Coordinates of C-alpha atoms in Angstrom, one line a residue:
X1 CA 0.0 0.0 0.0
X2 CA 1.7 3.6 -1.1
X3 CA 1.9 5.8 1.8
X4 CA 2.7 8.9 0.1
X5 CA 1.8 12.0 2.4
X6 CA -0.9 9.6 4.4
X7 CA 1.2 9.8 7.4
X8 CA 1.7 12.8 9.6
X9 CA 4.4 13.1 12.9
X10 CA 3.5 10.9 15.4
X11 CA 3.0 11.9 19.2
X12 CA 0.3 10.4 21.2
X13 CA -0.8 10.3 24.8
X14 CA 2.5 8.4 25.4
X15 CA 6.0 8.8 24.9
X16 CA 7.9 6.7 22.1
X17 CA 10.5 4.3 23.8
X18 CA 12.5 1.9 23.0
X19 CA 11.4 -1.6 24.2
X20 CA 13.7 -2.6 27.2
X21 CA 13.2 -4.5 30.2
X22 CA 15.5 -4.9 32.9
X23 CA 17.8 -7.8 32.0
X24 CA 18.2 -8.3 35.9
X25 CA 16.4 -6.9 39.6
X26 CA 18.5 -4.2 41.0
X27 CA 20.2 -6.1 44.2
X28 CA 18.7 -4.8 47.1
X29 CA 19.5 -5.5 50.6
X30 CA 15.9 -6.1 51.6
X31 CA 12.8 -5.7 49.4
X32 CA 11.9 -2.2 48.2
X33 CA 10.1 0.0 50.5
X34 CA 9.8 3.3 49.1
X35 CA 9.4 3.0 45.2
X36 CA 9.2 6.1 43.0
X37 CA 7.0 5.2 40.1
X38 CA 8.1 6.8 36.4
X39 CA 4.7 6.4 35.5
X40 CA 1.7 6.4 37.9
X41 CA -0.3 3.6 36.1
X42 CA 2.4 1.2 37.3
X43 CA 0.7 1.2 40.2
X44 CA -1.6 -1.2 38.9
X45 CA 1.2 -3.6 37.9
X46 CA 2.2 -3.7 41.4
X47 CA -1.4 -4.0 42.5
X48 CA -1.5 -7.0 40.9
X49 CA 0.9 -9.2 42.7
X50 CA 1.1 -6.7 45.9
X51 CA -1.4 -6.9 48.9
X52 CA -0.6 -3.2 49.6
X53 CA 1.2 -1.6 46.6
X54 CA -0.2 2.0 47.7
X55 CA 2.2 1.8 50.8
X56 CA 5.3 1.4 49.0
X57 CA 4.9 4.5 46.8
X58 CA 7.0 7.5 47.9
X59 CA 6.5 9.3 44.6
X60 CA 5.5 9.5 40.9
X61 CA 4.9 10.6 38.0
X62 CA 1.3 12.8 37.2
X63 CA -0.3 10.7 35.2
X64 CA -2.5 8.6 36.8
X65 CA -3.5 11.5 39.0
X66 CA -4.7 13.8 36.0
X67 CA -5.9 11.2 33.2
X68 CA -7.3 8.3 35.5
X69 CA -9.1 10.2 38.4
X70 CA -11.7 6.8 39.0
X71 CA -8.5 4.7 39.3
X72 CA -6.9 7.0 41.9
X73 CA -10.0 8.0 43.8
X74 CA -10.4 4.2 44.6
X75 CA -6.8 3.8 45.7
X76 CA -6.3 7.0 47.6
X77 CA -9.8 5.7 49.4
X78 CA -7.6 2.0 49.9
X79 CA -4.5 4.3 50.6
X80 CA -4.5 7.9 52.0
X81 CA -1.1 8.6 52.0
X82 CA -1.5 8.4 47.9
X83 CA -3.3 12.0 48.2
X84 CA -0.1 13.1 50.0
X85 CA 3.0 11.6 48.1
X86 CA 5.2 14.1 45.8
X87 CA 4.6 14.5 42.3
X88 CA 7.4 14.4 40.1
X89 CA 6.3 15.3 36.9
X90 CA 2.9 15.6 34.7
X91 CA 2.7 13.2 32.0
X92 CA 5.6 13.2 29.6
X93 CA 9.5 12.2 30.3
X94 CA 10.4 15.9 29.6
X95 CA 8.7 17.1 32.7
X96 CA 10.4 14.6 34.8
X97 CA 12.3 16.4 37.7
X98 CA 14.9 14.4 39.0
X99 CA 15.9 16.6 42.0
X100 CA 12.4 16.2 43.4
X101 CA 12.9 12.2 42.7
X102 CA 16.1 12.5 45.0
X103 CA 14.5 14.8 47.4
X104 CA 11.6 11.4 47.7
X105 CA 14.0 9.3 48.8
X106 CA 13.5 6.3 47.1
X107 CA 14.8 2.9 47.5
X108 CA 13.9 2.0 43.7
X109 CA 13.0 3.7 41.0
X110 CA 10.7 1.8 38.5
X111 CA 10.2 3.0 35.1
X112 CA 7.8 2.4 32.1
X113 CA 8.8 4.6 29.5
X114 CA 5.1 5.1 28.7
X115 CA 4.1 8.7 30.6
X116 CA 7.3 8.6 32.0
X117 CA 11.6 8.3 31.4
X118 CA 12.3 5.7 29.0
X119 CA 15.6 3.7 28.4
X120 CA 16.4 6.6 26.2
X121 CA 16.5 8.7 28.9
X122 CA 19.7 7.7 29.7
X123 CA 20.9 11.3 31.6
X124 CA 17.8 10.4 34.3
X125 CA 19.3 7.0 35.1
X126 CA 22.7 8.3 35.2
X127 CA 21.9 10.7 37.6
X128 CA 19.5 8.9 39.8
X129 CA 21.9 5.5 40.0
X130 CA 25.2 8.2 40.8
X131 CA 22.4 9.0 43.8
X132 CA 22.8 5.0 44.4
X133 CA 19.5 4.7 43.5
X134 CA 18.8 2.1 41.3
X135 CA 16.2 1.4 38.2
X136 CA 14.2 -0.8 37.1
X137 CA 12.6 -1.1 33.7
X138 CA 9.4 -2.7 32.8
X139 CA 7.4 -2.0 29.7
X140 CA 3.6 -2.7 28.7
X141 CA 3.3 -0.2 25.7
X142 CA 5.9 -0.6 23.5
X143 CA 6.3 -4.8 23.2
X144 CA 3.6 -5.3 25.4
X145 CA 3.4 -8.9 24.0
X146 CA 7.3 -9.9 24.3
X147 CA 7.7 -7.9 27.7
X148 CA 4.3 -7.8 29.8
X149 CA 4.7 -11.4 31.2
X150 CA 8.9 -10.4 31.9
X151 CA 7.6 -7.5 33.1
X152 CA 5.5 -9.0 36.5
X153 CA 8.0 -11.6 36.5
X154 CA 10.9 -8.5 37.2
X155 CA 8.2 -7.0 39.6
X156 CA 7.5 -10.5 41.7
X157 CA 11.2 -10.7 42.0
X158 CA 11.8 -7.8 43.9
X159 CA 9.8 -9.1 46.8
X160 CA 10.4 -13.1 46.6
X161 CA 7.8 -15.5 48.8
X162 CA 4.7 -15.0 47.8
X163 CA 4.4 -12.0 45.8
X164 CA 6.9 -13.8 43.8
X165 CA 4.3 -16.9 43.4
X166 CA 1.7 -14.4 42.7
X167 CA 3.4 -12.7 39.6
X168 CA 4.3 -15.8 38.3
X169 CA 0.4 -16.9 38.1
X170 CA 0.0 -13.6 36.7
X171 CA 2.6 -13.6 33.9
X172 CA 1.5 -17.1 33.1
X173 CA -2.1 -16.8 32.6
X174 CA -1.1 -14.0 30.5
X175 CA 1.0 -16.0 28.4
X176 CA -1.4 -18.8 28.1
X177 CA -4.2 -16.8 27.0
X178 CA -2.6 -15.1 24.2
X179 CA -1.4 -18.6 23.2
X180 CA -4.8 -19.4 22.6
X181 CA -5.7 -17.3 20.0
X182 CA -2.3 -17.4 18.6
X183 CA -2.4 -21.7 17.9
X184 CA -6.1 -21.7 17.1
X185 CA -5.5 -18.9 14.5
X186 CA -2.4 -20.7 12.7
X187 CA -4.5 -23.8 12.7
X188 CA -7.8 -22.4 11.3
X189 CA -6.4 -19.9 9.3
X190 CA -9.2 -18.1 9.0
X191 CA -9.5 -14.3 6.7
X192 CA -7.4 -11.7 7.9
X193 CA -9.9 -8.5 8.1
X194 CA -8.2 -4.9 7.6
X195 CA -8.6 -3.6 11.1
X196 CA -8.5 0.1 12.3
X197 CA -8.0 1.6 15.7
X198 CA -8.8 4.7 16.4
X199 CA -7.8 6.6 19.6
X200 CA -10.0 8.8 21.2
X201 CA -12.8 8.5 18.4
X202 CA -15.2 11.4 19.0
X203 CA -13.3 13.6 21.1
X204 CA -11.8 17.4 20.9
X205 CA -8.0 17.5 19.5
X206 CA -8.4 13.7 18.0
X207 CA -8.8 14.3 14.9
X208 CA -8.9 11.7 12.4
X209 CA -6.9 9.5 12.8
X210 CA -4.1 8.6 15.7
X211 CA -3.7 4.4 15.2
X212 CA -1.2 2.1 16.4
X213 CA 1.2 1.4 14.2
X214 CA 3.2 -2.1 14.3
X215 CA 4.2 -2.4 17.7
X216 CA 2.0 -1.7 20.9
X217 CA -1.6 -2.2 20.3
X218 CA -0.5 -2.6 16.4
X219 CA 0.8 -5.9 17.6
X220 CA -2.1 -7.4 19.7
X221 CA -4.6 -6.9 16.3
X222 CA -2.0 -8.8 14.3
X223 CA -2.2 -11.3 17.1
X224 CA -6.0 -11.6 17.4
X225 CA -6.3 -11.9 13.7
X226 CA -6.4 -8.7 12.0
X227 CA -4.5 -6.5 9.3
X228 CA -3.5 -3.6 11.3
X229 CA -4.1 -0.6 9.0
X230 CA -2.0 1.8 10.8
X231 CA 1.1 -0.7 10.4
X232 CA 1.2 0.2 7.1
X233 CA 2.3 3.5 7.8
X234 CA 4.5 3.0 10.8
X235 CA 5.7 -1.0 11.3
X236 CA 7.8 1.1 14.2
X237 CA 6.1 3.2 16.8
X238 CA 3.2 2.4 18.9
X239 CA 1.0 5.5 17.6
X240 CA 1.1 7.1 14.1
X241 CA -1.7 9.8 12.5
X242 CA -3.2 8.9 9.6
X243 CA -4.7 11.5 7.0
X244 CA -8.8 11.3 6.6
X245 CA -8.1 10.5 2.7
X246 CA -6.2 7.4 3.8
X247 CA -8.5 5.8 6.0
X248 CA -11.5 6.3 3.4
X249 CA -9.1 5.1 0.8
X250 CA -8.8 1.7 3.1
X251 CA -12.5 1.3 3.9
X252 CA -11.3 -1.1 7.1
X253 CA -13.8 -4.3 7.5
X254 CA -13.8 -3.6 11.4
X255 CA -13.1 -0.4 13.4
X256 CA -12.2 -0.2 17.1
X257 CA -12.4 2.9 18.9
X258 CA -10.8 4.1 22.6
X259 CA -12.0 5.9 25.1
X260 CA -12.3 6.2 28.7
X261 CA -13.7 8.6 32.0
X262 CA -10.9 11.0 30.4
X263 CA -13.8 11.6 28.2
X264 CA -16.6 12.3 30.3
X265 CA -18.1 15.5 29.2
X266 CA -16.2 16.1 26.5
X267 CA -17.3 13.7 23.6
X268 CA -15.9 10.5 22.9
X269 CA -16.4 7.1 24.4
X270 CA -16.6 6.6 27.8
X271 CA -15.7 3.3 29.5
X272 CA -13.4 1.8 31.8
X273 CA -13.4 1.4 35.6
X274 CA -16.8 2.9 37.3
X275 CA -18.5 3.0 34.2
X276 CA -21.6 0.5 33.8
X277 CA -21.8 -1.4 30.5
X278 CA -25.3 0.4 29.8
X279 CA -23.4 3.7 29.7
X280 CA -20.7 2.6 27.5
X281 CA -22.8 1.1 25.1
X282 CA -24.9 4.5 25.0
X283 CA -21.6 6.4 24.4
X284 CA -20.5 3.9 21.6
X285 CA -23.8 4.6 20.0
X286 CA -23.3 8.4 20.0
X287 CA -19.2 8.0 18.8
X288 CA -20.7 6.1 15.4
X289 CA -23.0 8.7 14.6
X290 CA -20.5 12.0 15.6
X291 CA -16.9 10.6 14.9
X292 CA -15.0 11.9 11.6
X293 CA -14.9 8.5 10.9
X294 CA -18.8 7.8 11.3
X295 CA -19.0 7.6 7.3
X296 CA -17.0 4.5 6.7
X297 CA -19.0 1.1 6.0
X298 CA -17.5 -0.5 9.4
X299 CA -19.6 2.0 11.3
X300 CA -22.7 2.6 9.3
X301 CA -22.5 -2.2 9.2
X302 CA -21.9 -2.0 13.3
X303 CA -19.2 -3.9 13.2
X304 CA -17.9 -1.1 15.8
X305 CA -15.8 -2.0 19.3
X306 CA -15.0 0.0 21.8
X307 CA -11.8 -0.8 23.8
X308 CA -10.7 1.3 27.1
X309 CA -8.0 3.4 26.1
X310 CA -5.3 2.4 28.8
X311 CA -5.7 -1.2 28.0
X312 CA -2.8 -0.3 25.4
X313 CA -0.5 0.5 28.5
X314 CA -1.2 -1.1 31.6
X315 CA -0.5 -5.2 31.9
X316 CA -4.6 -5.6 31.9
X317 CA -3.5 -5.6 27.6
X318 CA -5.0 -9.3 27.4
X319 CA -8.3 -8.2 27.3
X320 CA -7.5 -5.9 24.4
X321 CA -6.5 -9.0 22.8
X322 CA -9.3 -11.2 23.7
X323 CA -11.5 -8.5 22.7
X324 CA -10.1 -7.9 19.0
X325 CA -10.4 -11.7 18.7
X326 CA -13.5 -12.6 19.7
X327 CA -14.8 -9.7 17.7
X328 CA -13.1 -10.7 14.7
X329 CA -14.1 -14.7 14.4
X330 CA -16.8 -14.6 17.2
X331 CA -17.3 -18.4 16.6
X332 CA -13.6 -19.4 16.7
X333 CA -13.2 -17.9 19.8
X334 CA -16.8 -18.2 21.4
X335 CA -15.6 -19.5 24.9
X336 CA -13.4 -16.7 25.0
X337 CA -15.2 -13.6 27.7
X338 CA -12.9 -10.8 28.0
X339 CA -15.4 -9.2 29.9
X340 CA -15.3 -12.6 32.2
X341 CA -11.1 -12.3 32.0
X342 CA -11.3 -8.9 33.5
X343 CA -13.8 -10.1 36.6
X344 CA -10.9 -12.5 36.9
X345 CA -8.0 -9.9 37.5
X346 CA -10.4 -8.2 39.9
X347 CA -10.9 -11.1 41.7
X348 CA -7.8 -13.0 41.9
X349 CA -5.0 -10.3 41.3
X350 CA -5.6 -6.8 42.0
X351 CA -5.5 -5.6 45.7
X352 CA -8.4 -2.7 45.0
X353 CA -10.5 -4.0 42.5
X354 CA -12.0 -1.7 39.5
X355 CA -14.7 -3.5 38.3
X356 CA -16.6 -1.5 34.9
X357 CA -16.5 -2.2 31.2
X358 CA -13.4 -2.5 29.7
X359 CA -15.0 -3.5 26.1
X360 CA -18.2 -3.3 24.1
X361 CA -19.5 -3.8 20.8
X362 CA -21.6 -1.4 19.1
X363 CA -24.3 -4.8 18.1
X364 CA -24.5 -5.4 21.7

């Protein structure tokens, strides 16, 4: 497919790292007590495999405070001293301030590279480990499928016993369930659809269109049986705008569209913790007949999703996957329930639970 002038510069909600994890855990004498978190939303990793993540954080970054305010209200409610603990930046690596990381006094500093420092950010680690500080890095956005289950692995490791045993179960229901759909795909071999994903459908400033492109949520559609549109423009970076002309041009056979309570009031679809499925259906409804994108056959035919927008940065990403899948070849992968997967994680995994609707589609 010729490109051409389809493809503006990309630069969405995230930064653009490289995709590293840690080959190692920092040596500590003891577990970690006071963690500084590079990007606030790896709070929920840790509540995953943590009975009381909120206690170990000393500081970190602004991100889950001003884009997830549900998330934080429930663990601020769980844990008080979260309303209290320094900030060190907003949302991007530029505004992280390492002197007010020192001035935390952290035992470990864990970063994502997502709303935070990245591996590229190599004058933040140089600084903070010549502090004798040391870093951890874990990624769920960039190769979320390569380094999610490494990822918790790295993160049980810190703590041994049975946070350990905990982010092993983690990391391996993860990997089983995207081995699922990867062995029953290469044995049914069924049409590969051309998929598009749209970020922030609906919504002021998202204009048509921001897409993953290869990697990040680029890779789970490949995964779950899809031809990722936006990879033809960027095989690269996790997010990549796309020119109105090119995505009428392509005509995808399925569209799915991200939103979450960022959105509330502003247009846009609105799902994720805290929000009923009734609701996000209704908002799904009003993003295919306002979007930019409303014209194309996928909206007009229903064969609409909506996916919550963090799924494509937090280690919750499975459900993404499951999602795309079931949506795709409904029958192939009818004992599949992401919504069922998520109730799961509640359940089992996460020390504060955030039970809401994390997918819907438009027919439902």
């Amino acid at each position: 497919m010729a490109v051409g002038a389809a493809a503006l510069a990309a630069g969405p909600a995230c930064a653009q790292p490289t995709a590293q994890v840690s080959q190692s855990v920092p040596v500590l004498s003891t577990p970690p007590k006071r963690i500084l978190l590079g990007d606030g939303h790896l709070l929920l990793a840790l509540s995953l495999v943590h009975p009381s993540p909120g206690n170990l954080v000393c500081a970190w970054q602004g991100d889950l405070v001003r884009h997830s305010k549900e998330i934080f209200s429930r663990y601020s409610a769980a844990y008080p001293t979260l309303s209290d603990i320094p900030v060190v930046g907003e949302a991007s690596p530029d505004t992280f301030s390492v002197e007010a990381a020192l001035a935390s006094r952290p035992d470990l500093v864990i970063l994502g590279g997502c709303y935070g420092p990245g591996p590229e950010d190599t004058h933040v680690v140089a600084r903070l480990e010549a502090a004798g500080i040391p870093t951890l890095f874990v990624d769920f956005y960039d190769d979320p499928l390569g380094n999610t289950a490494r990822s918790m692995r790295l993160i049980g490791s810190l703590f041994g016993g049975a946070v350990q045993e905990k982010a092993e179960r983690y990391a391996r229901w993860h990997e089983l369930s995207l081995d699922v759909i990867r062995n029953r795909l290469a044995e049914k071999q069924p049409k590969r659809p051309v998929v598009m994903l749209q970020a922030n459908a609906g919504a002021p400033g998202w204009d048509c269109c921001w897409m993953p492109g290869g990697v990040g949520l680029g890779g789970f559609i490949e995964l779950a049986g899809g031809d990722n549109l936006g990879a033809s423009l960027a095989n690269d970076r996790p997010w990549i705008q796309a020119r109105r002309e090119f995505v009428f041009a392509a005509d995808p056979d399925y569209v799915f569209v991200t939103g979450g309570s960022h959105l509330i009031g502003r247009g846009g679809l609105v799902l994720g913790p805290g929000i009923s499925s009734e609701s996000a259906v209704a908002s799904l409804v009003e993003v295919a007949n306002t979007a930019d994108t409303a014209p194309l056959t996928a909206f007009r035919e229903k064969r609409l999703t909506g996916l919550w927008h963090l799924l494509h940065a937090t280690p919750f990403n499975v459900v993404a996957a499951q999602a795309i899948a079931k949506r795709l070849n409904p029958e192939l992968f009818k004992d599949i329930d992401p919504t069922e997967s998520m109730a799961m994680i509640n359940r089992d995994f996460l020390s504060v639970p955030l039970d809401g609707t994390y997918s819907v589609d438009l027919n439902s």
